[in-house]
Short mmCIF file of C-alpha atoms in Angstrom, two decimals:
data_model
loop_
_atom_site.label_atom_id
_atom_site.label_comp_id
_atom_site.label_asym_id
_atom_site.label_seq_id
_atom_site.Cartn_x
_atom_site.Cartn_y
_atom_site.Cartn_z
CA MET A 1 23.06 22.55 0.66
CA SER A 2 24.98 24.75 2.76
CA ASP A 3 23.59 26.84 4.99
CA GLN A 4 24.26 30.38 3.44
CA ARG A 5 22.60 28.12 0.21
CA ARG A 6 18.95 26.95 1.74
CA THR A 7 18.63 30.26 3.38
CA GLN A 8 18.49 31.86 0.34
CA MET A 9 16.40 29.18 -1.07
CA ARG A 10 13.69 29.96 1.64
CA LEU A 11 13.71 33.37 0.81
CA SER A 12 12.58 33.28 -3.05
CA LEU A 13 10.00 30.37 -1.32
CA ALA A 14 8.53 32.62 1.55
CA GLU A 15 5.49 33.14 -0.68
CA LEU A 16 4.89 29.30 -1.49
CA LYS A 17 1.74 28.05 -1.23
CA LEU A 18 1.43 25.49 -4.15
CA ILE A 19 3.28 23.40 -5.69
CA ILE A 20 2.17 21.35 -9.36
CA ILE A 21 3.15 18.72 -10.41
CA ASP A 22 1.88 17.06 -14.19
CA GLU A 23 2.77 13.72 -15.36
CA ILE A 24 3.02 12.32 -11.43
CA SER A 25 2.48 8.51 -13.24
CA MET A 26 6.77 9.94 -13.78
CA VAL A 27 7.83 10.65 -11.18
CA SER A 28 9.02 7.88 -9.29
CA ASN A 29 8.47 7.05 -5.30
CA MET A 30 12.40 8.73 -4.45
CA GLY A 31 11.73 11.38 -6.70
CA LEU A 32 8.71 12.35 -4.39
CA LEU A 33 10.22 11.99 -1.06
CA HIS A 34 13.52 13.88 -2.43
CA ILE A 35 10.53 16.75 -2.72
CA HIS A 36 9.32 15.94 0.98
CA GLN A 37 13.17 15.98 1.79
CA ARG A 38 13.88 19.34 0.17
CA LEU A 39 11.79 21.44 1.31
CA LYS A 40 12.26 20.00 4.78
CA GLU A 41 15.75 20.65 4.27
CA ILE A 42 14.50 24.54 3.19
CA PHE A 43 12.02 25.41 5.39
CA VAL A 44 13.13 23.48 9.17
CA THR A 45 9.96 21.38 9.19
CA PRO A 46 10.39 18.59 11.48
CA ASN A 47 10.09 14.86 9.03
CA SER A 48 5.89 14.65 9.78
CA GLU A 49 5.48 17.44 8.36
CA LEU A 50 4.88 16.59 4.79
CA PHE A 51 5.99 18.73 2.00
CA ALA A 52 6.59 21.35 5.00
CA GLY A 53 2.96 21.98 5.08
CA ILE A 54 2.84 23.71 1.64
CA SER A 55 0.14 21.86 -0.70
CA VAL A 56 0.65 20.18 -3.32
CA LEU A 57 -1.34 18.95 -6.58
CA VAL A 58 -0.76 15.93 -9.01
CA PHE A 59 -2.65 15.20 -11.99
CA GLY A 60 -1.80 12.42 -14.33
CA ASP A 61 -2.48 8.80 -14.72
CA PHE A 62 -0.93 5.75 -13.46
CA PHE A 63 -1.95 3.44 -16.34
CA GLN A 64 0.22 5.47 -18.96
CA LEU A 65 4.14 5.57 -18.59
CA PRO A 66 6.06 4.45 -15.13
CA THR A 67 8.98 5.78 -14.66
CA ILE A 68 11.94 3.90 -16.14
CA ARG A 69 13.80 1.84 -14.17
CA SER A 70 12.36 3.44 -10.72
CA ALA A 71 9.77 2.47 -8.52
CA THR A 72 6.28 4.11 -8.62
CA THR A 73 4.84 7.10 -7.01
CA PHE A 74 2.84 4.20 -4.62
CA SER A 75 5.44 1.74 -3.74
CA ASN A 76 6.47 0.69 -0.79
CA TYR A 77 10.04 1.81 -0.43
CA LYS A 78 12.94 -0.92 0.52
CA ASN A 79 13.51 0.82 4.05
CA ASP A 80 10.19 0.73 5.92
CA THR A 81 11.64 4.29 7.46
CA PHE A 82 9.76 6.04 4.98
CA ASN A 83 6.60 3.80 5.28
CA LEU A 84 5.59 4.31 8.26
CA HIS A 85 5.10 7.97 6.53
CA HIS A 86 4.89 7.53 3.03
CA PRO A 87 4.32 10.68 1.24
CA TRP A 88 1.67 9.63 -0.97
CA HIS A 89 -0.59 8.40 1.27
CA VAL A 90 -1.29 11.93 2.43
CA PHE A 91 -3.17 12.34 -1.10
CA LYS A 92 -6.40 12.50 -2.03
CA MET A 93 -8.18 11.81 -5.22
CA ALA A 94 -10.57 13.40 -7.44
CA GLU A 95 -11.01 11.35 -10.09
CA LEU A 96 -11.85 12.72 -13.43
CA THR A 97 -14.21 11.19 -15.74
CA GLN A 98 -14.66 12.88 -18.46
CA ILE A 99 -12.37 12.30 -21.79
CA MET A 100 -11.95 15.74 -23.87
CA ARG A 101 -8.74 14.65 -26.36
CA GLN A 102 -11.54 12.52 -28.55
CA LYS A 103 -14.86 13.94 -27.27
CA ASP A 104 -15.88 14.67 -30.54
CA ASP A 105 -15.20 10.28 -31.48
CA LEU A 106 -16.85 8.60 -29.08
CA ALA A 107 -16.83 4.54 -29.84
CA PHE A 108 -12.66 5.38 -30.09
CA THR A 109 -12.63 7.14 -26.99
CA GLN A 110 -14.24 3.83 -25.24
CA LEU A 111 -11.98 1.58 -27.06
CA LEU A 112 -9.32 3.99 -25.07
CA ASN A 113 -10.50 3.06 -21.65
CA ARG A 114 -11.16 -0.23 -22.86
CA VAL A 115 -6.83 -0.83 -24.34
CA ARG A 116 -6.21 1.47 -20.71
CA THR A 117 -6.73 -1.17 -18.71
CA ALA A 118 -5.61 -4.24 -21.01
CA SER A 119 -9.70 -4.99 -20.27
CA HIS A 120 -10.36 -4.47 -24.44
CA THR A 121 -11.32 -6.92 -27.09
CA ASP A 122 -10.74 -8.98 -30.32
CA ASP A 123 -13.55 -5.78 -32.00
CA ASP A 124 -10.98 -3.27 -30.24
CA ILE A 125 -7.88 -5.29 -31.48
CA ARG A 126 -9.62 -5.26 -35.49
CA CYS A 127 -10.50 -1.70 -35.24
CA ILE A 128 -7.02 -1.02 -34.68
CA GLN A 129 -5.75 -2.85 -36.99
CA SER A 130 -7.96 -1.52 -39.70
CA ARG A 131 -6.22 1.93 -40.04
CA THR A 132 -3.33 -0.33 -41.18
CA ILE A 133 -1.25 1.59 -43.59
CA THR A 134 1.84 1.10 -45.84
CA ALA A 135 5.45 3.54 -46.98
CA GLY A 136 4.14 2.38 -50.38
CA ASP A 137 0.24 3.82 -50.00
CA GLU A 138 -0.76 6.65 -52.32
CA ASN A 139 -2.12 8.61 -49.58
CA TYR A 140 0.44 7.78 -46.97
CA PRO A 141 0.21 9.79 -44.11
CA SER A 142 3.90 11.38 -44.04
CA ASP A 143 3.79 15.25 -42.31
CA ALA A 144 1.71 12.91 -39.27
CA LEU A 145 4.08 12.84 -36.30
CA HIS A 146 5.55 9.00 -36.43
CA ILE A 147 5.64 7.40 -33.20
CA PHE A 148 7.92 4.29 -32.04
CA ALA A 149 8.52 2.10 -28.97
CA GLU A 150 12.73 2.26 -29.48
CA ASN A 151 14.90 4.74 -29.99
CA ALA A 152 16.95 3.18 -33.28
CA PRO A 153 13.80 3.47 -35.49
CA VAL A 154 13.30 7.12 -34.54
CA ASP A 155 17.01 8.16 -35.21
CA GLU A 156 16.57 6.12 -38.88
CA TYR A 157 13.01 7.17 -39.63
CA ASN A 158 14.57 10.68 -38.81
CA ILE A 159 17.87 11.26 -40.41
CA ASP A 160 16.19 9.33 -43.59
CA ARG A 161 13.51 12.16 -43.31
CA LEU A 162 16.62 14.59 -42.98
CA GLN A 163 18.48 13.12 -45.98
CA GLN A 164 15.33 13.68 -48.31
CA ILE A 165 15.81 17.57 -47.84
CA GLN A 166 17.80 19.38 -50.69
CA SER A 167 19.75 21.89 -48.84
CA PRO A 168 22.74 22.35 -46.63
CA GLN A 169 22.70 20.25 -43.43
CA TYR A 170 24.59 22.19 -40.35
CA VAL A 171 26.51 20.05 -37.32
CA LEU A 172 25.30 21.19 -34.31
CA LYS A 173 28.45 19.99 -31.96
CA ALA A 174 28.42 21.03 -28.13
CA LEU A 175 30.56 23.20 -26.34
CA ASP A 176 32.29 20.63 -23.34
CA GLN A 177 34.22 21.79 -20.47
CA PHE A 178 35.24 19.35 -18.00
CA PRO A 179 36.23 20.45 -13.92
CA PRO A 180 40.25 19.66 -13.67
CA HIS A 181 41.42 16.47 -12.11
CA VAL A 182 39.04 14.51 -13.71
CA ARG A 183 39.81 10.99 -14.74
CA LYS A 184 39.66 9.92 -18.86
CA GLN A 185 37.51 6.80 -17.70
CA ASP A 186 34.72 9.61 -16.31
CA ILE A 187 34.85 11.63 -18.91
CA GLU A 188 33.99 9.16 -21.33
CA ARG A 189 31.57 7.70 -19.33
CA VAL A 190 29.98 11.47 -19.49
CA LEU A 191 30.32 11.31 -23.14
CA SER A 192 28.39 7.97 -23.62
CA LYS A 193 25.60 9.41 -22.11
CA GLY A 194 21.89 9.78 -23.49
CA ARG A 195 20.28 13.34 -23.43
CA SER A 196 18.20 12.35 -20.73
CA GLU A 197 21.39 12.01 -18.27
CA THR A 198 23.16 15.24 -20.46
CA GLY A 199 20.59 17.65 -19.17
CA GLY A 200 18.55 17.48 -22.78
CA LEU A 201 21.09 17.79 -24.59
CA ASP A 202 22.89 16.22 -27.28
CA THR A 203 26.49 15.49 -28.37
CA LYS A 204 25.57 15.75 -32.18
CA ILE A 205 22.68 17.27 -33.92
CA LEU A 206 22.37 17.08 -37.62
CA ILE A 207 19.78 19.73 -38.92
CA LYS A 208 18.72 21.52 -42.06
CA GLU A 209 16.60 23.92 -42.55
CA ASN A 210 12.81 22.51 -43.15
CA ALA A 211 13.54 20.29 -40.42
CA ARG A 212 11.30 18.71 -38.08
CA VAL A 213 12.35 19.51 -34.71
CA MET A 214 11.17 18.86 -30.73
CA LEU A 215 12.39 21.22 -27.77
CA THR A 216 14.81 19.09 -25.40
CA THR A 217 14.75 21.02 -22.60
CA ASN A 218 12.48 24.20 -21.12
CA VAL A 219 13.86 27.17 -22.13
CA ASP A 220 10.84 29.42 -20.90
CA ILE A 221 8.47 27.98 -18.71
CA SER A 222 5.88 30.98 -18.87
CA ASP A 223 6.50 31.91 -22.58
CA ARG A 224 5.76 28.01 -23.87
CA LEU A 225 8.95 27.13 -24.69
CA ILE A 226 8.85 23.92 -22.70
CA ASN A 227 10.34 20.36 -23.29
CA SER A 228 8.10 18.42 -26.49
CA GLN A 229 7.53 21.48 -28.09
CA LEU A 230 7.15 20.62 -31.95
CA GLY A 231 8.36 22.94 -34.99
CA THR A 232 9.39 23.74 -37.89
CA VAL A 233 13.61 24.59 -38.75
CA ILE A 234 12.64 27.79 -41.18
CA LYS A 235 16.91 29.06 -41.11
CA VAL A 236 19.81 28.24 -39.41
CA SER A 237 21.55 31.76 -39.11
CA VAL A 238 25.69 31.16 -39.21
CA ASP A 239 28.19 33.03 -37.09
CA ASN A 240 29.95 35.13 -39.54
CA VAL A 241 33.31 34.94 -36.82
CA SER A 242 32.99 31.79 -35.70
CA ASN A 243 30.99 30.05 -39.21
CA LYS A 244 29.07 28.13 -36.65
CA PRO A 245 25.44 28.20 -36.66
CA SER A 246 25.07 30.65 -33.36
CA THR A 247 20.35 30.99 -34.08
CA ILE A 248 18.43 28.34 -34.96
CA PHE A 249 14.93 30.26 -35.82
CA VAL A 250 11.74 28.06 -35.44
CA LYS A 251 8.28 28.33 -36.34
CA PHE A 252 6.55 26.19 -33.38
CA ASP A 253 3.10 24.52 -34.15
CA ASP A 254 2.15 25.74 -30.78
CA SER A 255 1.29 29.80 -31.84
CA ASN A 256 1.46 30.75 -27.94
CA ALA A 257 4.96 28.96 -28.03
CA GLY A 258 8.07 31.82 -27.80
CA VAL A 259 5.21 34.81 -27.93
CA SER A 260 7.74 36.76 -25.82
CA ALA A 261 10.50 35.89 -26.97
CA ILE A 262 10.07 36.85 -30.51
CA ARG A 263 8.65 40.89 -29.39
CA ASN A 264 11.94 40.82 -27.41
CA SER A 265 14.25 39.75 -29.97
CA SER A 266 16.71 41.87 -31.21
CA SER A 267 15.72 40.09 -34.65
CA SER A 268 13.98 42.15 -37.07
CA PHE A 269 13.68 38.12 -38.66
CA ALA A 270 12.55 36.44 -35.97
CA ARG A 271 10.19 39.63 -35.25
CA GLU A 272 8.84 40.43 -39.29
CA ASN A 273 8.44 36.35 -39.89
CA ASN A 274 6.62 35.56 -36.31
CA LEU A 275 9.55 33.27 -35.81
CA VAL A 276 10.80 31.78 -32.60
CA PRO A 277 14.97 32.74 -32.07
CA ILE A 278 16.36 29.15 -30.91
CA LYS A 279 20.35 29.83 -29.66
CA PRO A 280 22.26 26.98 -27.06
CA VAL A 281 21.47 26.57 -23.46
CA LEU A 282 23.86 25.46 -20.80
CA ALA A 283 23.45 22.13 -18.62
CA ARG A 284 25.22 21.12 -15.80
CA ILE A 285 26.17 17.64 -15.60
CA LYS A 286 27.44 16.32 -12.73
CA VAL A 287 30.08 13.57 -13.64
CA ARG A 288 29.45 11.38 -10.60
CA PRO A 289 25.59 11.15 -10.49
CA GLY A 290 24.19 10.63 -7.39
CA LYS A 291 27.05 12.11 -5.78
CA PRO A 292 26.49 15.71 -4.03
CA SER A 293 29.42 16.68 -4.16
CA SER A 294 30.19 14.94 -7.37
CA PRO A 295 32.74 17.72 -9.88
CA GLU A 296 30.12 19.35 -12.49
CA MET A 297 30.78 19.45 -16.42
CA GLN A 298 28.96 21.92 -18.43
CA ARG A 299 27.50 21.26 -22.02
CA LEU A 300 26.48 24.24 -24.36
CA GLN A 301 24.45 22.68 -27.41
CA PHE A 302 21.17 23.99 -29.26
CA PRO A 303 18.13 22.46 -26.96
CA VAL A 304 16.42 20.45 -30.17
CA THR A 305 16.20 17.11 -31.44
CA LEU A 306 14.84 15.80 -35.10
CA ALA A 307 10.93 15.38 -34.19
CA TRP A 308 9.33 13.57 -37.92
CA ALA A 309 9.59 10.45 -35.25
CA CYS A 310 9.56 10.38 -31.44
CA THR A 311 9.15 7.37 -29.31
CA VAL A 312 6.15 6.71 -27.27
CA HIS A 313 8.32 8.35 -23.66
CA LYS A 314 8.73 12.05 -25.19
CA VAL A 315 4.89 12.33 -26.43
CA GLN A 316 2.76 11.81 -23.49
CA GLY A 317 1.09 14.69 -23.31
CA LEU A 318 0.35 15.57 -26.34
CA THR A 319 -2.77 15.76 -28.88
CA LEU A 320 -2.34 15.73 -32.14
CA ASP A 321 -4.99 15.16 -34.92
CA ASN A 322 -2.72 12.83 -37.41
CA ILE A 323 0.26 10.25 -35.96
CA VAL A 324 1.66 7.25 -37.13
CA VAL A 325 1.89 4.20 -34.51
CA SER A 326 4.37 1.58 -35.02
CA PHE A 327 3.84 -1.90 -33.68
CA ASP A 328 7.14 -3.22 -35.08
CA LEU A 329 9.85 -4.10 -32.50
CA LYS A 330 13.70 -4.14 -33.13
CA LYS A 331 15.63 -5.29 -29.51
CA GLN A 332 12.55 -4.48 -27.05
CA ARG A 333 11.36 -7.67 -26.48
CA TYR A 334 7.40 -6.46 -25.27
CA PHE A 335 5.96 -3.56 -24.81
CA ASN A 336 6.14 -1.74 -21.66
CA TYR A 337 3.51 -0.97 -19.40
CA GLY A 338 0.71 1.64 -20.99
CA GLN A 339 3.17 1.86 -24.11
CA VAL A 340 0.53 0.98 -26.19
CA TYR A 341 -2.05 2.89 -24.63
CA VAL A 342 -0.13 6.26 -24.56
CA ALA A 343 0.65 5.94 -28.11
CA LEU A 344 -2.54 5.30 -29.79
CA SER A 345 -4.18 7.71 -26.89
CA ARG A 346 -2.22 10.30 -28.64
CA ALA A 347 -5.24 10.66 -31.42
CA THR A 348 -7.88 12.71 -31.60
CA SER A 349 -9.93 10.30 -33.49
CA LEU A 350 -9.99 7.22 -34.78
CA ASN A 351 -9.69 8.34 -38.36
CA GLY A 352 -6.73 9.99 -37.30
CA LEU A 353 -4.75 7.25 -36.42
CA HIS A 354 -2.75 5.17 -38.74
CA ILE A 355 -0.31 1.96 -37.73
CA LEU A 356 2.23 0.01 -39.04
CA GLY A 357 2.89 -3.87 -38.89
CA THR A 358 0.69 -5.61 -36.66
CA LEU A 359 -0.97 -5.49 -33.26
CA GLU A 360 -1.15 -8.15 -30.87
CA SER A 361 -3.88 -8.75 -28.12
CA LYS A 362 -0.60 -9.55 -25.56
CA HIS A 363 0.98 -6.19 -26.94
CA ILE A 364 -1.53 -4.09 -24.74
CA ARG A 365 -0.07 -4.72 -21.24
CA ALA A 366 -1.79 -2.83 -17.68
CA ASN A 367 -0.01 -3.09 -14.19
CA PRO A 368 -2.43 -4.52 -12.13
CA LYS A 369 -0.26 -2.98 -9.25
CA VAL A 370 -2.07 0.25 -11.26
CA GLN A 371 -5.51 -1.23 -10.49
CA GLU A 372 -5.20 -2.01 -6.83
CA GLU A 373 -3.65 1.42 -6.22
CA TYR A 374 -6.80 3.14 -7.44
CA GLU A 375 -9.32 0.47 -5.62
CA ARG A 376 -7.47 1.71 -3.09
CA LEU A 377 -7.71 5.74 -3.19
CA ARG A 378 -11.10 5.31 -4.41
CA GLU A 379 -12.07 2.86 -1.02
CA THR A 380 -10.12 5.70 1.60
CA SER A 381 -8.08 8.49 -0.14
CA SER A 382 -11.18 9.85 -3.05
CA LEU A 383 -11.70 13.13 -2.64
CA HIS A 384 -15.24 14.66 -3.85
CA PRO A 385 -15.18 17.83 -4.27
CA HIS A 386 -18.23 20.44 -4.19
CA ILE A 387 -18.95 21.80 -7.32
CA THR A 388 -21.78 24.33 -6.72
CA THR A 389 -24.12 25.04 -9.93
CA ASP A 390 -26.85 26.77 -7.85
CA LEU A 391 -25.03 29.87 -8.93
CA CYS A 392 -28.59 32.00 -9.62
CA ASN A 393 -29.32 32.95 -5.78
CA ILE A 394 -30.70 36.19 -5.60
CA GLU A 395 -28.67 37.07 -2.57
CA THR A 396 -25.78 36.17 -4.32
CA VAL A 397 -23.11 37.51 -7.20
CA SER A 398 -21.25 35.19 -8.64
CA ILE A 399 -17.62 35.67 -10.78
CA CYS A 400 -15.83 34.05 -12.63
CA LEU A 401 -11.87 34.80 -13.12
CA LEU A 402 -11.03 32.57 -16.68
CA ASN A 403 -8.37 32.32 -18.74
CA ILE A 404 -9.67 32.08 -21.90
CA ARG A 405 -7.54 32.38 -23.82
CA SER A 406 -9.77 34.17 -27.26
CA PHE A 407 -12.85 35.30 -25.92
CA LYS A 408 -14.27 34.96 -29.62
CA LYS A 409 -13.55 31.33 -29.71
CA HIS A 410 -14.36 30.42 -26.66
CA SER A 411 -17.63 32.98 -26.59
CA LEU A 412 -19.46 30.02 -27.49
CA ASP A 413 -18.17 27.94 -25.23
CA LEU A 414 -18.94 30.42 -21.35
CA ARG A 415 -22.66 30.07 -23.03
CA ASP A 416 -23.46 26.54 -23.24
CA ASP A 417 -21.61 26.06 -20.26
CA PRO A 418 -24.22 24.64 -17.73
CA ILE A 419 -22.59 26.61 -14.53
CA LEU A 420 -20.32 29.12 -16.10
CA SER A 421 -23.36 30.53 -17.92
CA LYS A 422 -24.89 31.16 -14.72
CA CYS A 423 -22.43 33.43 -13.26
CA ASP A 424 -23.02 36.56 -13.36
CA VAL A 425 -19.53 38.33 -13.43
CA PHE A 426 -17.19 37.45 -16.10
CA ALA A 427 -13.56 38.42 -15.35
CA LEU A 428 -11.59 37.61 -18.27
CA THR A 429 -7.42 37.03 -19.26
CA GLU A 430 -5.91 36.72 -22.47
CA THR A 431 -9.04 37.72 -25.28
CA GLN A 432 -6.48 37.57 -27.69
CA LEU A 433 -8.64 40.67 -28.73
CA LEU A 434 -6.94 44.09 -29.86
CA THR A 435 -8.92 47.49 -30.17
CA SER A 436 -9.45 46.60 -33.94
CA VAL A 437 -11.46 43.60 -33.33
CA PRO A 438 -15.33 44.70 -33.25
CA ASN A 439 -17.48 42.51 -30.18
CA ASP A 440 -20.15 42.72 -32.86
CA ASP A 441 -19.70 38.63 -33.17
CA ILE A 442 -19.11 37.95 -29.00
CA ASN A 443 -22.00 40.11 -28.06
CA SER A 444 -24.49 38.54 -30.36
CA ILE A 445 -23.72 35.50 -28.60
CA LEU A 446 -22.97 36.55 -25.06
CA ASN A 447 -26.57 38.43 -25.53
CA ASP A 448 -27.41 39.03 -21.35
CA PHE A 449 -23.96 40.78 -20.70
CA SER A 450 -22.31 43.48 -20.91
CA ILE A 451 -18.90 43.59 -22.10
CA HIS A 452 -15.98 46.34 -21.04
CA ARG A 453 -12.77 45.63 -22.94
CA GLN A 454 -9.65 46.15 -21.52
CA ASP A 455 -7.86 45.75 -24.75
CA HIS A 456 -3.55 46.21 -25.26
CA ASN A 457 -2.04 48.41 -27.25
CA SER A 458 0.57 45.31 -29.27
CA ASP A 459 -0.24 42.33 -27.16
CA LYS A 460 -3.64 40.74 -27.08
CA PHE A 461 -2.38 37.92 -24.57
CA LEU A 462 -2.17 40.99 -22.32
CA SER A 463 -6.08 41.68 -23.08
CA LEU A 464 -8.28 41.74 -20.76
CA ALA A 465 -12.39 41.80 -20.25
CA VAL A 466 -14.99 42.13 -17.70
CA CYS A 467 -18.84 40.81 -19.21
CA TYR A 468 -21.57 41.66 -16.47
CA LYS A 469 -24.87 40.68 -16.93
CA ASP A 470 -27.97 43.25 -17.41
CA THR A 471 -28.98 43.26 -13.24
CA ILE A 472 -25.53 44.66 -13.13
CA THR A 473 -24.04 48.40 -13.56
CA LEU A 474 -20.23 48.62 -14.03
CA CYS A 475 -19.36 51.48 -12.44
CA ASP A 476 -15.64 52.51 -12.20
CA THR A 477 -12.72 50.66 -13.68
CA GLU A 478 -8.76 51.20 -13.13
CA TYR A 479 -5.49 49.50 -15.44
CA PHE A 480 -2.41 49.21 -13.49
CA THR A 481 0.12 48.86 -16.21
CA SER A 482 3.00 47.28 -14.70
CA ILE A 483 1.18 44.24 -13.35
CA ASN A 484 -1.23 44.00 -16.27
CA GLY A 485 -4.73 44.26 -13.35
CA LEU A 486 -7.83 45.36 -14.67
CA ARG A 487 -9.59 46.91 -10.92
CA PHE A 488 -13.89 46.92 -11.13
CA LEU A 489 -16.56 48.32 -9.17
CA LEU A 490 -19.33 46.82 -9.40
CA ASN A 491 -23.20 47.85 -8.34
CA LEU A 492 -25.32 44.93 -7.44
CA PHE A 493 -28.95 44.13 -8.32
CA THR A 494 -29.89 47.48 -9.78
#
């Protein structure tokens, strides 16, 4: 990194206090080391000050999918110099035990917990196999996401589904620009690489209106247009001059995805039909990976792929009511560590799980080194956070700041949660209320609270609210439009 670039990074990250990493199982030990080394380089800190003294919060489960062709996060390095101060060893673990995805199906939750650690029983195998279906079944869930272990059956299924759509087919070809003086064999090597090595962008994509698609890169994280978002193509807009597709209009399954993109779109079609306009994005790809001085090619392509079917790796992190999981392997000789567990655990219930092929006990594998690492963390690096449940102390007032993501939908959760229900004040964001929505239902549920709403004129996702118990008086409020902030003044213990 040049001195100028390092200075720019240091200035832009001057207020950085916390780094959050999700799906830590898919971060290699070298990936974690490189994060530390880059931060050390930017902030000019000694090597002994891990991550430049910045707090790092990671989430994930090492029993899920590991990194591809790399060592696990907690593995020792080949160079023992790095093992003297292994960045993973400074982490403390807070182990979460409450399952949320399958919370309404206890038996299925317990089965998955056994599959997770490969401590499953013969009864578990029979239970999973009882969900077997065939393509000819009358009630075959053709609209459910199909999950395969390998790329080849994913591609076959997606192309088959695409061909069933009786509408024009569009070919989306990537526009590649190579730097000068690059050898032909280097260009051919880059072009032969898969999407995971080309910035999430394919060389060629076949698509039709009504096709199921998935985003393959992060378009706008703040707008929830993130890698693996699923949706349906509603319209493909073609440029009149080039006669090539210029915009794909997508209806995402996640209603919160692309809200800002729709609102700010110049397309009246997008705004009127609540569709997210997806345009080509630019990726820079090193011609010689691993070499800092490598020349870069540029690729312009739509960040989507067909998604009636996906690999297990693409669905880690998704929650789905209905899935079809295939246990048929083509080239792969066996299922990798965590592969069966991740596939099965995408379903919210056993009834939403459908099986193709035969599951055998040997298919379910868990890395024994993961179990060893969890035992080490529990013994030497366990974090036991103190959660205050006594919030009714007359000498204190408890204020809960919560991104509620729909006040109407979650007001019952506020009332019934054993900890939150004891709070004196709720400061709520994303209430998703507009001025036309009355308080009646919420008041009847939170009858111990008074409610002050700061509804946004047009965007319900910017609406705020303050709820306070009858023992408190709201004296004054001030709304700051530029930052969508609400200041409130309370008079306590009246």
